[in-house]
Amino acid sequence: MQFNYKGTTRKGEVKKGVIDADNIDEASVLLYSQGIIPEIIRQSSTIDIYYNKLSQKLKKYEKVRLEELIVFTRQFASLFAAGIPILTILRRLESQNYSQKMKETISTIIKDIEAGTPLSIAFRKHKDIFSDLYINMLRVGEEGGVLDIVLQRLALILETDLDTRNKIKNATRYPKMVVSAIVIAFVILMTFVIPKFVGLFSKFNTELPLPTKILVFVNDFFHNFWWLILIISILSYLIYKKYKKTPHGKRKIDEYTLKIPIIGPLIHKIYLSRISRILGLLYKSGISIITSFEIVSEVTGNEVIKDELLIIKEKVTRGGTIHGSFEASKYFPPVVSDMISAGEDTGQLDEMLFKIADYYDSEVDYSIKTLSQAIEPILLVMVAGMVLILALGVFLPMWDLIKVFRQ
């Protein structure tokens, strides 16, 4: 039997949920054993059971915000640097003001570590929250005994990603508003305005101009075949998602992404910045350059650049220089190999990698700032085209109608 309950922990936190038991007394005992003092316990109704099942399914799609992950990582690093044991740290973090999903994740990690599971493997079970980069760097920190440093650098990488995302959001806010306004205006005109004009013109024996015929056709098609458009849209999305999950599909999509005008070069610079910074952090932490390449290749997020990094790794493994291996790659500009060459000559490879990352961070900032200016001509053409078609479609038949009345 299932029972819905509401109670408080010894720390005063309110807990709600469902528990399986044979009766209310057993449910109460189980809750006390979990450190929950029950206030309300009632048998779950049929509606409750279906609701609980639905809630459990929806939890799988619940996301942990990047801001929350950054705070968690910063707190973890600070407490670990203070010499507090990992299990104690996780129990403290579990009681912090995190989302329910994050708290449940921390609770599961605590149980796994208590059972003897290494930290990185316990985190690996929650890949919907912790990326491959996060997990691999935790493994590096465990093996190298520099977990506090790795956590601090992880937080820095996450903060850089968040900052870039926010800048892109701000830069694309205006284009999004313009596109939304165009779509809304088009829908309103096609739904309310054009049908009235068509009804008016049909009363007279006048031939409708081509722009008006196009608008009428589009209007009729949307009204009569909206279900077909919906089905095609859903099927296209599902086919795209399935294709993207295949190795060939993922590689092709990643390859085309880098070729998209305006957006492609920006994404490429973000990859270059991230790769350089992570390589620098790993190398500075004492990780061999070969292992660093293996880790970075797994966290690029782009199959084309991943393959390129693995080729570079193989060349370095066979005795090639790092800068020479980068120089032969078409996905890494000459400035990367030149600065790496300087870093190899001076023995400051990690510092040069950080400078490369800083250089591309500034390039990304500039590209984001000019993103709206680059998109504006495209938006202008879209708006002008829509206004022209609508104006011709509405006013040309009105002009013809005036000529009919004059006759």
GROMACS .gro file of C-alpha atoms in nm:
model
  407
    1MET     CA    1   0.000   0.000   0.000
    2GLN     CA    2   0.106   0.358  -0.063
    3PHE     CA    3   0.069   0.643   0.185
    4ASN     CA    4   0.105   1.017   0.123
    5TYR     CA    5   0.282   1.194   0.404
    6LYS     CA    6   0.389   1.538   0.522
    7GLY     CA    7   0.643   1.584   0.798
    8THR     CA    8   0.950   1.770   0.919
    9THR     CA    9   1.309   1.665   0.968
   10ARG     CA   10   1.502   1.727   1.290
   11LYS     CA   11   1.649   2.034   1.116
   12GLY     CA   12   1.299   2.174   1.058
   13GLU     CA   13   1.275   2.104   0.684
   14VAL     CA   14   0.928   2.021   0.551
   15LYS     CA   15   0.915   1.690   0.364
   16LYS     CA   16   0.634   1.561   0.143
   17GLY     CA   17   0.620   1.235  -0.045
   18VAL     CA   18   0.498   0.880  -0.077
   19ILE     CA   19   0.600   0.573   0.121
   20ASP     CA   20   0.517   0.203   0.078
   21ALA     CA   21   0.394   0.021   0.391
   22ASP     CA   22   0.136  -0.234   0.502
   23ASN     CA   23  -0.044   0.013   0.731
   24ILE     CA   24  -0.025   0.364   0.879
   25ASP     CA   25   0.168   0.250   1.188
   26GLU     CA   26   0.437   0.086   0.976
   27ALA     CA   27   0.455   0.396   0.755
   28SER     CA   28   0.504   0.609   1.066
   29VAL     CA   29   0.787   0.384   1.192
   30LEU     CA   30   0.959   0.395   0.852
   31LEU     CA   31   0.940   0.774   0.841
   32TYR     CA   32   1.088   0.804   1.192
   33SER     CA   33   1.371   0.574   1.085
   34GLN     CA   34   1.444   0.815   0.797
   35GLY     CA   35   1.460   1.110   1.036
   36ILE     CA   36   1.119   1.247   0.939
   37ILE     CA   37   0.863   1.335   1.205
   38PRO     CA   38   0.525   1.277   1.035
   39GLU     CA   39   0.243   1.529   1.071
   40ILE     CA   40   0.000   1.384   0.816
   41ILE     CA   41  -0.018   1.025   0.690
   42ARG     CA   42  -0.305   0.909   0.471
   43GLN     CA   43  -0.361   0.623   0.233
   44SER     CA   44  -0.305   0.724  -0.129
   45SER     CA   45  -0.619   0.742  -0.341
   46THR     CA   46  -0.629   0.624  -0.702
   47ILE     CA   47  -0.578   0.983  -0.817
   48ASP     CA   48  -0.281   1.017  -0.581
   49ILE     CA   49  -0.121   0.702  -0.720
   50TYR     CA   50  -0.151   0.823  -1.081
   51TYR     CA   51  -0.029   1.168  -0.980
   52ASN     CA   52   0.272   1.017  -0.800
   53LYS     CA   53   0.359   0.805  -1.103
   54LEU     CA   54   0.335   1.109  -1.329
   55SER     CA   55   0.550   1.314  -1.089
   56GLN     CA   56   0.818   1.044  -1.087
   57LYS     CA   57   0.825   1.040  -1.469
   58LEU     CA   58   0.842   1.419  -1.488
   59LYS     CA   59   1.134   1.423  -1.241
   60LYS     CA   60   1.348   1.256  -1.507
   61TYR     CA   61   1.311   1.569  -1.722
   62GLU     CA   62   1.368   1.818  -1.440
   63LYS     CA   63   1.683   2.021  -1.494
   64VAL     CA   64   1.935   2.153  -1.245
   65ARG     CA   65   2.022   2.513  -1.332
   66LEU     CA   66   2.382   2.595  -1.414
   67GLU     CA   67   2.381   2.866  -1.145
   68GLU     CA   68   2.291   2.602  -0.886
   69LEU     CA   69   2.569   2.371  -1.005
   70ILE     CA   70   2.822   2.654  -0.979
   71VAL     CA   71   2.720   2.731  -0.619
   72PHE     CA   72   2.739   2.359  -0.532
   73THR     CA   73   3.088   2.330  -0.685
   74ARG     CA   74   3.215   2.646  -0.513
   75GLN     CA   75   3.087   2.532  -0.173
   76PHE     CA   76   3.226   2.182  -0.226
   77ALA     CA   77   3.571   2.327  -0.313
   78SER     CA   78   3.575   2.567  -0.014
   79LEU     CA   79   3.473   2.303   0.239
   80PHE     CA   80   3.716   2.045   0.100
   81ALA     CA   81   4.001   2.298   0.109
   82ALA     CA   82   3.916   2.353   0.478
   83GLY     CA   83   3.995   1.986   0.545
   84ILE     CA   84   3.637   1.863   0.597
   85PRO     CA   85   3.575   1.497   0.493
   86ILE     CA   86   3.380   1.444   0.170
   87LEU     CA   87   3.082   1.269   0.331
   88THR     CA   88   3.046   1.549   0.588
   89ILE     CA   89   3.063   1.806   0.307
   90LEU     CA   90   2.793   1.629   0.106
   91ARG     CA   91   2.564   1.597   0.411
   92ARG     CA   92   2.602   1.971   0.476
   93LEU     CA   93   2.534   2.054   0.112
   94GLU     CA   94   2.228   1.827   0.113
   95SER     CA   95   2.074   2.050   0.382
   96GLN     CA   96   2.136   2.368   0.180
   97ASN     CA   97   1.871   2.554  -0.016
   98TYR     CA   98   1.901   2.354  -0.338
   99SER     CA   99   1.625   2.227  -0.565
  100GLN     CA  100   1.456   1.898  -0.478
  101LYS     CA  101   1.628   1.719  -0.767
  102MET     CA  102   1.971   1.840  -0.657
  103LYS     CA  103   1.904   1.734  -0.296
  104GLU     CA  104   1.793   1.388  -0.408
  105THR     CA  105   2.102   1.358  -0.627
  106ILE     CA  106   2.333   1.453  -0.339
  107SER     CA  107   2.152   1.201  -0.114
  108THR     CA  108   2.207   0.923  -0.372
  109ILE     CA  109   2.576   1.018  -0.406
  110ILE     CA  110   2.616   1.001  -0.025
  111LYS     CA  111   2.469   0.647  -0.019
  112ASP     CA  112   2.699   0.535  -0.303
  113ILE     CA  113   3.011   0.674  -0.133
  114GLU     CA  114   2.909   0.514   0.198
  115ALA     CA  115   2.891   0.184   0.008
  116GLY     CA  116   3.252   0.232  -0.107
  117THR     CA  117   3.197   0.383  -0.454
  118PRO     CA  118   3.470   0.630  -0.566
  119LEU     CA  119   3.359   0.994  -0.588
  120SER     CA  120   3.383   1.029  -0.968
  121ILE     CA  121   3.190   0.705  -1.028
  122ALA     CA  122   2.917   0.814  -0.782
  123PHE     CA  123   2.885   1.141  -0.978
  124ARG     CA  124   2.894   0.956  -1.313
  125LYS     CA  125   2.556   0.797  -1.231
  126HIS     CA  126   2.398   1.143  -1.269
  127LYS     CA  127   2.518   1.247  -1.616
  128ASP     CA  128   2.200   1.449  -1.668
  129ILE     CA  129   2.341   1.694  -1.411
  130PHE     CA  130   2.719   1.646  -1.420
  131SER     CA  131   2.884   1.668  -1.763
  132ASP     CA  132   3.166   1.446  -1.889
  133LEU     CA  133   3.404   1.733  -1.819
  134TYR     CA  134   3.286   1.754  -1.458
  135ILE     CA  135   3.321   1.379  -1.401
  136ASN     CA  136   3.660   1.346  -1.575
  137MET     CA  137   3.805   1.638  -1.381
  138LEU     CA  138   3.678   1.488  -1.054
  139ARG     CA  139   3.858   1.166  -1.149
  140VAL     CA  140   4.175   1.364  -1.219
  141GLY     CA  141   4.142   1.541  -0.885
  142GLU     CA  142   4.096   1.212  -0.700
  143GLU     CA  143   4.389   1.041  -0.867
  144GLY     CA  144   4.621   1.342  -0.840
  145GLY     CA  145   4.524   1.445  -0.487
  146VAL     CA  146   4.427   1.795  -0.604
  147LEU     CA  147   4.050   1.771  -0.574
  148ASP     CA  148   4.012   2.116  -0.413
  149ILE     CA  149   4.206   2.284  -0.697
  150VAL     CA  150   4.014   2.089  -0.961
  151LEU     CA  151   3.680   2.188  -0.806
  152GLN     CA  152   3.776   2.556  -0.800
  153ARG     CA  153   3.880   2.539  -1.165
  154LEU     CA  154   3.563   2.352  -1.253
  155ALA     CA  155   3.361   2.632  -1.098
  156LEU     CA  156   3.563   2.882  -1.306
  157ILE     CA  157   3.486   2.692  -1.628
  158LEU     CA  158   3.115   2.671  -1.540
  159GLU     CA  159   3.104   3.043  -1.460
  160THR     CA  160   3.266   3.122  -1.798
  161ASP     CA  161   3.004   2.905  -1.973
  162LEU     CA  162   2.723   3.079  -1.782
  163ASP     CA  163   2.862   3.423  -1.865
  164THR     CA  164   2.882   3.333  -2.236
  165ARG     CA  165   2.525   3.198  -2.236
  166ASN     CA  166   2.392   3.513  -2.070
  167LYS     CA  167   2.576   3.736  -2.319
  168ILE     CA  168   2.432   3.540  -2.613
  169LYS     CA  169   2.083   3.563  -2.461
  170ASN     CA  170   2.116   3.938  -2.422
  171ALA     CA  171   2.254   3.980  -2.774
  172THR     CA  172   1.976   3.775  -2.934
  173ARG     CA  173   1.691   3.925  -2.730
  174TYR     CA  174   1.617   4.198  -2.986
  175PRO     CA  175   1.621   3.963  -3.290
  176LYS     CA  176   1.395   3.718  -3.103
  177MET     CA  177   1.149   3.997  -3.027
  178VAL     CA  178   1.146   4.111  -3.391
  179VAL     CA  179   1.094   3.758  -3.525
  180SER     CA  180   0.817   3.695  -3.270
  181ALA     CA  181   0.646   4.021  -3.370
  182ILE     CA  182   0.668   3.923  -3.739
  183VAL     CA  183   0.515   3.581  -3.673
  184ILE     CA  184   0.233   3.724  -3.456
  185ALA     CA  185   0.155   3.997  -3.713
  186PHE     CA  186   0.151   3.742  -3.996
  187VAL     CA  187  -0.084   3.508  -3.804
  188ILE     CA  188  -0.322   3.793  -3.717
  189LEU     CA  189  -0.332   3.920  -4.075
  190MET     CA  190  -0.382   3.572  -4.221
  191THR     CA  191  -0.652   3.483  -3.965
  192PHE     CA  192  -0.857   3.802  -3.946
  193VAL     CA  193  -0.766   4.052  -4.218
  194ILE     CA  194  -0.711   3.854  -4.539
  195PRO     CA  195  -1.033   3.644  -4.513
  196LYS     CA  196  -1.241   3.965  -4.486
  197PHE     CA  197  -1.075   4.113  -4.793
  198VAL     CA  198  -1.126   3.788  -4.985
  199GLY     CA  199  -1.495   3.789  -4.890
  200LEU     CA  200  -1.524   4.149  -5.009
  201PHE     CA  201  -1.346   4.095  -5.341
  202SER     CA  202  -1.537   3.775  -5.422
  203LYS     CA  203  -1.857   3.980  -5.456
  204PHE     CA  204  -1.715   4.156  -5.759
  205ASN     CA  205  -1.613   4.013  -6.097
  206THR     CA  206  -1.250   4.119  -6.070
  207GLU     CA  207  -0.942   3.905  -6.117
  208LEU     CA  208  -0.734   3.899  -5.799
  209PRO     CA  209  -0.368   4.001  -5.843
  210LEU     CA  210  -0.095   3.739  -5.798
  211PRO     CA  211   0.023   3.862  -5.451
  212THR     CA  212  -0.337   3.840  -5.326
  213LYS     CA  213  -0.378   3.491  -5.473
  214ILE     CA  214  -0.061   3.384  -5.291
  215LEU     CA  215  -0.195   3.520  -4.960
  216VAL     CA  216  -0.531   3.351  -5.017
  217PHE     CA  217  -0.360   3.020  -5.096
  218VAL     CA  218  -0.141   3.040  -4.784
  219ASN     CA  219  -0.444   3.134  -4.574
  220ASP     CA  220  -0.653   2.841  -4.710
  221PHE     CA  221  -0.364   2.599  -4.670
  222PHE     CA  222  -0.305   2.694  -4.306
  223HIS     CA  223  -0.676   2.675  -4.224
  224ASN     CA  224  -0.742   2.344  -4.401
  225PHE     CA  225  -0.415   2.160  -4.348
  226TRP     CA  226  -0.290   2.286  -4.012
  227TRP     CA  227  -0.292   1.926  -3.888
  228LEU     CA  228  -0.060   1.823  -4.174
  229ILE     CA  229   0.182   2.103  -4.086
  230LEU     CA  230   0.175   1.991  -3.723
  231ILE     CA  231   0.240   1.625  -3.813
  232ILE     CA  232   0.526   1.718  -4.051
  233SER     CA  233   0.681   1.944  -3.784
  234ILE     CA  234   0.666   1.673  -3.516
  235LEU     CA  235   0.798   1.403  -3.752
  236SER     CA  236   1.080   1.630  -3.869
  237TYR     CA  237   1.180   1.698  -3.508
  238LEU     CA  238   1.174   1.327  -3.415
  239ILE     CA  239   1.374   1.229  -3.726
  240TYR     CA  240   1.628   1.501  -3.650
  241LYS     CA  241   1.666   1.383  -3.286
  242LYS     CA  242   1.705   1.021  -3.395
  243TYR     CA  243   1.955   1.113  -3.667
  244LYS     CA  244   2.155   1.322  -3.419
  245LYS     CA  245   2.190   1.020  -3.189
  246THR     CA  246   2.368   0.821  -3.461
  247PRO     CA  247   2.750   0.867  -3.486
  248HIS     CA  248   2.727   0.968  -3.852
  249GLY     CA  249   2.437   1.207  -3.788
  250LYS     CA  250   2.605   1.372  -3.488
  251ARG     CA  251   2.923   1.428  -3.686
  252LYS     CA  252   2.740   1.573  -3.988
  253ILE     CA  253   2.531   1.809  -3.773
  254ASP     CA  254   2.841   1.923  -3.582
  255GLU     CA  255   3.025   1.979  -3.909
  256TYR     CA  256   2.742   2.189  -4.058
  257THR     CA  257   2.704   2.383  -3.731
  258LEU     CA  258   3.056   2.523  -3.772
  259LYS     CA  259   2.968   2.635  -4.127
  260ILE     CA  260   2.653   2.832  -4.036
  261PRO     CA  261   2.708   3.199  -4.128
  262ILE     CA  262   2.757   3.434  -3.828
  263ILE     CA  263   2.673   3.163  -3.569
  264GLY     CA  264   2.930   2.903  -3.684
  265PRO     CA  265   3.241   3.121  -3.631
  266LEU     CA  266   3.110   3.228  -3.288
  267ILE     CA  267   3.060   2.865  -3.177
  268HIS     CA  268   3.406   2.778  -3.312
  269LYS     CA  269   3.567   3.052  -3.101
  270ILE     CA  270   3.380   2.930  -2.792
  271TYR     CA  271   3.519   2.579  -2.852
  272LEU     CA  272   3.873   2.713  -2.896
  273SER     CA  273   3.849   2.912  -2.573
  274ARG     CA  274   3.712   2.616  -2.377
  275ILE     CA  275   3.968   2.368  -2.515
  276SER     CA  276   4.261   2.601  -2.441
  277ARG     CA  277   4.145   2.677  -2.087
  278ILE     CA  278   4.075   2.314  -1.994
  279LEU     CA  279   4.407   2.198  -2.142
  280GLY     CA  280   4.584   2.468  -1.941
  281LEU     CA  281   4.405   2.374  -1.618
  282LEU     CA  282   4.477   2.003  -1.661
  283TYR     CA  283   4.840   2.059  -1.755
  284LYS     CA  284   4.891   2.297  -1.462
  285SER     CA  285   4.742   2.034  -1.229
  286GLY     CA  286   5.024   1.796  -1.324
  287ILE     CA  287   4.831   1.584  -1.572
  288SER     CA  288   5.035   1.463  -1.871
  289ILE     CA  289   4.959   1.636  -2.200
  290ILE     CA  290   4.851   1.305  -2.357
  291THR     CA  291   4.595   1.239  -2.081
  292SER     CA  292   4.485   1.603  -2.101
  293PHE     CA  293   4.412   1.563  -2.473
  294GLU     CA  294   4.208   1.248  -2.402
  295ILE     CA  295   3.998   1.429  -2.140
  296VAL     CA  296   3.947   1.744  -2.348
  297SER     CA  297   3.847   1.544  -2.658
  298GLU     CA  298   3.563   1.386  -2.457
  299VAL     CA  299   3.419   1.718  -2.344
  300THR     CA  300   3.437   1.936  -2.656
  301GLY     CA  301   3.073   1.866  -2.750
  302ASN     CA  302   3.164   1.860  -3.121
  303GLU     CA  303   3.256   1.535  -3.295
  304VAL     CA  304   3.464   1.704  -3.569
  305ILE     CA  305   3.685   1.891  -3.322
  306LYS     CA  306   3.698   1.582  -3.098
  307ASP     CA  307   3.842   1.375  -3.385
  308GLU     CA  308   4.089   1.655  -3.462
  309LEU     CA  309   4.211   1.658  -3.099
  310LEU     CA  310   4.257   1.280  -3.105
  311ILE     CA  311   4.465   1.312  -3.425
  312ILE     CA  312   4.679   1.578  -3.252
  313LYS     CA  313   4.717   1.347  -2.951
  314GLU     CA  314   4.837   1.063  -3.174
  315LYS     CA  315   5.095   1.288  -3.341
  316VAL     CA  316   5.226   1.405  -3.002
  317THR     CA  317   5.234   1.045  -2.877
  318ARG     CA  318   5.451   0.948  -3.177
  319GLY     CA  319   5.700   1.222  -3.084
  320GLY     CA  320   5.567   1.523  -3.269
  321THR     CA  321   5.573   1.870  -3.117
  322ILE     CA  322   5.249   2.008  -2.975
  323HIS     CA  323   5.262   2.328  -3.179
  324GLY     CA  324   5.346   2.136  -3.498
  325SER     CA  325   5.049   1.904  -3.446
  326PHE     CA  326   4.816   2.202  -3.397
  327GLU     CA  327   4.969   2.380  -3.698
  328ALA     CA  328   4.866   2.094  -3.929
  329SER     CA  329   4.500   2.116  -3.821
  330LYS     CA  330   4.255   2.330  -4.020
  331TYR     CA  331   4.030   2.377  -3.716
  332PHE     CA  332   4.298   2.554  -3.509
  333PRO     CA  333   4.412   2.894  -3.646
  334PRO     CA  334   4.785   2.982  -3.672
  335VAL     CA  335   4.764   3.202  -3.359
  336VAL     CA  336   4.704   2.886  -3.151
  337SER     CA  337   5.012   2.699  -3.279
  338ASP     CA  338   5.227   3.014  -3.260
  339MET     CA  339   5.142   3.081  -2.895
  340ILE     CA  340   5.179   2.712  -2.805
  341SER     CA  341   5.522   2.715  -2.973
  342ALA     CA  342   5.622   3.011  -2.752
  343GLY     CA  343   5.492   2.823  -2.447
  344GLU     CA  344   5.695   2.512  -2.534
  345ASP     CA  345   6.013   2.716  -2.587
  346THR     CA  346   5.981   2.902  -2.256
  347GLY     CA  347   5.847   2.609  -2.050
  348GLN     CA  348   5.526   2.799  -1.978
  349LEU     CA  349   5.280   2.598  -2.186
  350ASP     CA  350   4.998   2.627  -1.931
  351GLU     CA  351   5.030   3.007  -1.916
  352MET     CA  352   5.023   3.032  -2.295
  353LEU     CA  353   4.713   2.811  -2.309
  354PHE     CA  354   4.543   3.048  -2.063
  355LYS     CA  355   4.643   3.344  -2.283
  356ILE     CA  356   4.493   3.170  -2.587
  357ALA     CA  357   4.172   3.116  -2.387
  358ASP     CA  358   4.168   3.484  -2.281
  359TYR     CA  359   4.228   3.591  -2.643
  360TYR     CA  360   3.933   3.387  -2.770
  361ASP     CA  361   3.718   3.500  -2.477
  362SER     CA  362   3.769   3.859  -2.594
  363GLU     CA  363   3.694   3.749  -2.953
  364VAL     CA  364   3.373   3.581  -2.832
  365ASP     CA  365   3.274   3.896  -2.641
  366TYR     CA  366   3.325   4.110  -2.951
  367SER     CA  367   3.134   3.864  -3.174
  368ILE     CA  368   2.844   3.856  -2.929
  369LYS     CA  369   2.832   4.236  -2.907
  370THR     CA  370   2.816   4.264  -3.287
  371LEU     CA  371   2.576   3.971  -3.325
  372SER     CA  372   2.266   4.191  -3.333
  373GLN     CA  373   2.426   4.418  -3.594
  374ALA     CA  374   2.508   4.116  -3.810
  375ILE     CA  375   2.154   3.975  -3.785
  376GLU     CA  376   1.977   4.310  -3.839
  377PRO     CA  377   2.012   4.310  -4.224
  378ILE     CA  378   1.854   3.963  -4.237
  379LEU     CA  379   1.567   4.079  -4.016
  380LEU     CA  380   1.528   4.393  -4.227
  381VAL     CA  381   1.495   4.184  -4.544
  382MET     CA  382   1.239   3.957  -4.372
  383VAL     CA  383   1.029   4.250  -4.249
  384ALA     CA  384   1.052   4.432  -4.584
  385GLY     CA  385   0.955   4.116  -4.774
  386MET     CA  386   0.654   4.049  -4.552
  387VAL     CA  387   0.536   4.411  -4.565
  388LEU     CA  388   0.576   4.418  -4.945
  389ILE     CA  389   0.377   4.097  -4.999
  390LEU     CA  390   0.101   4.205  -4.758
  391ALA     CA  391   0.086   4.557  -4.904
  392LEU     CA  392   0.064   4.431  -5.261
  393GLY     CA  393  -0.181   4.158  -5.163
  394VAL     CA  394  -0.416   4.402  -4.989
  395PHE     CA  395  -0.385   4.727  -5.187
  396LEU     CA  396  -0.361   4.597  -5.547
  397PRO     CA  397  -0.712   4.445  -5.542
  398MET     CA  398  -0.842   4.762  -5.372
  399TRP     CA  399  -0.697   4.961  -5.662
  400ASP     CA  400  -0.868   4.725  -5.909
  401LEU     CA  401  -1.193   4.763  -5.716
  402ILE     CA  402  -1.173   5.143  -5.743
  403LYS     CA  403  -1.130   5.111  -6.119
  404VAL     CA  404  -1.442   4.888  -6.135
  405PHE     CA  405  -1.650   5.151  -5.952
  406ARG     CA  406  -1.522   5.426  -6.185
  407GLN     CA  407  -1.645   5.228  -6.488
   0.00000   0.00000   0.00000
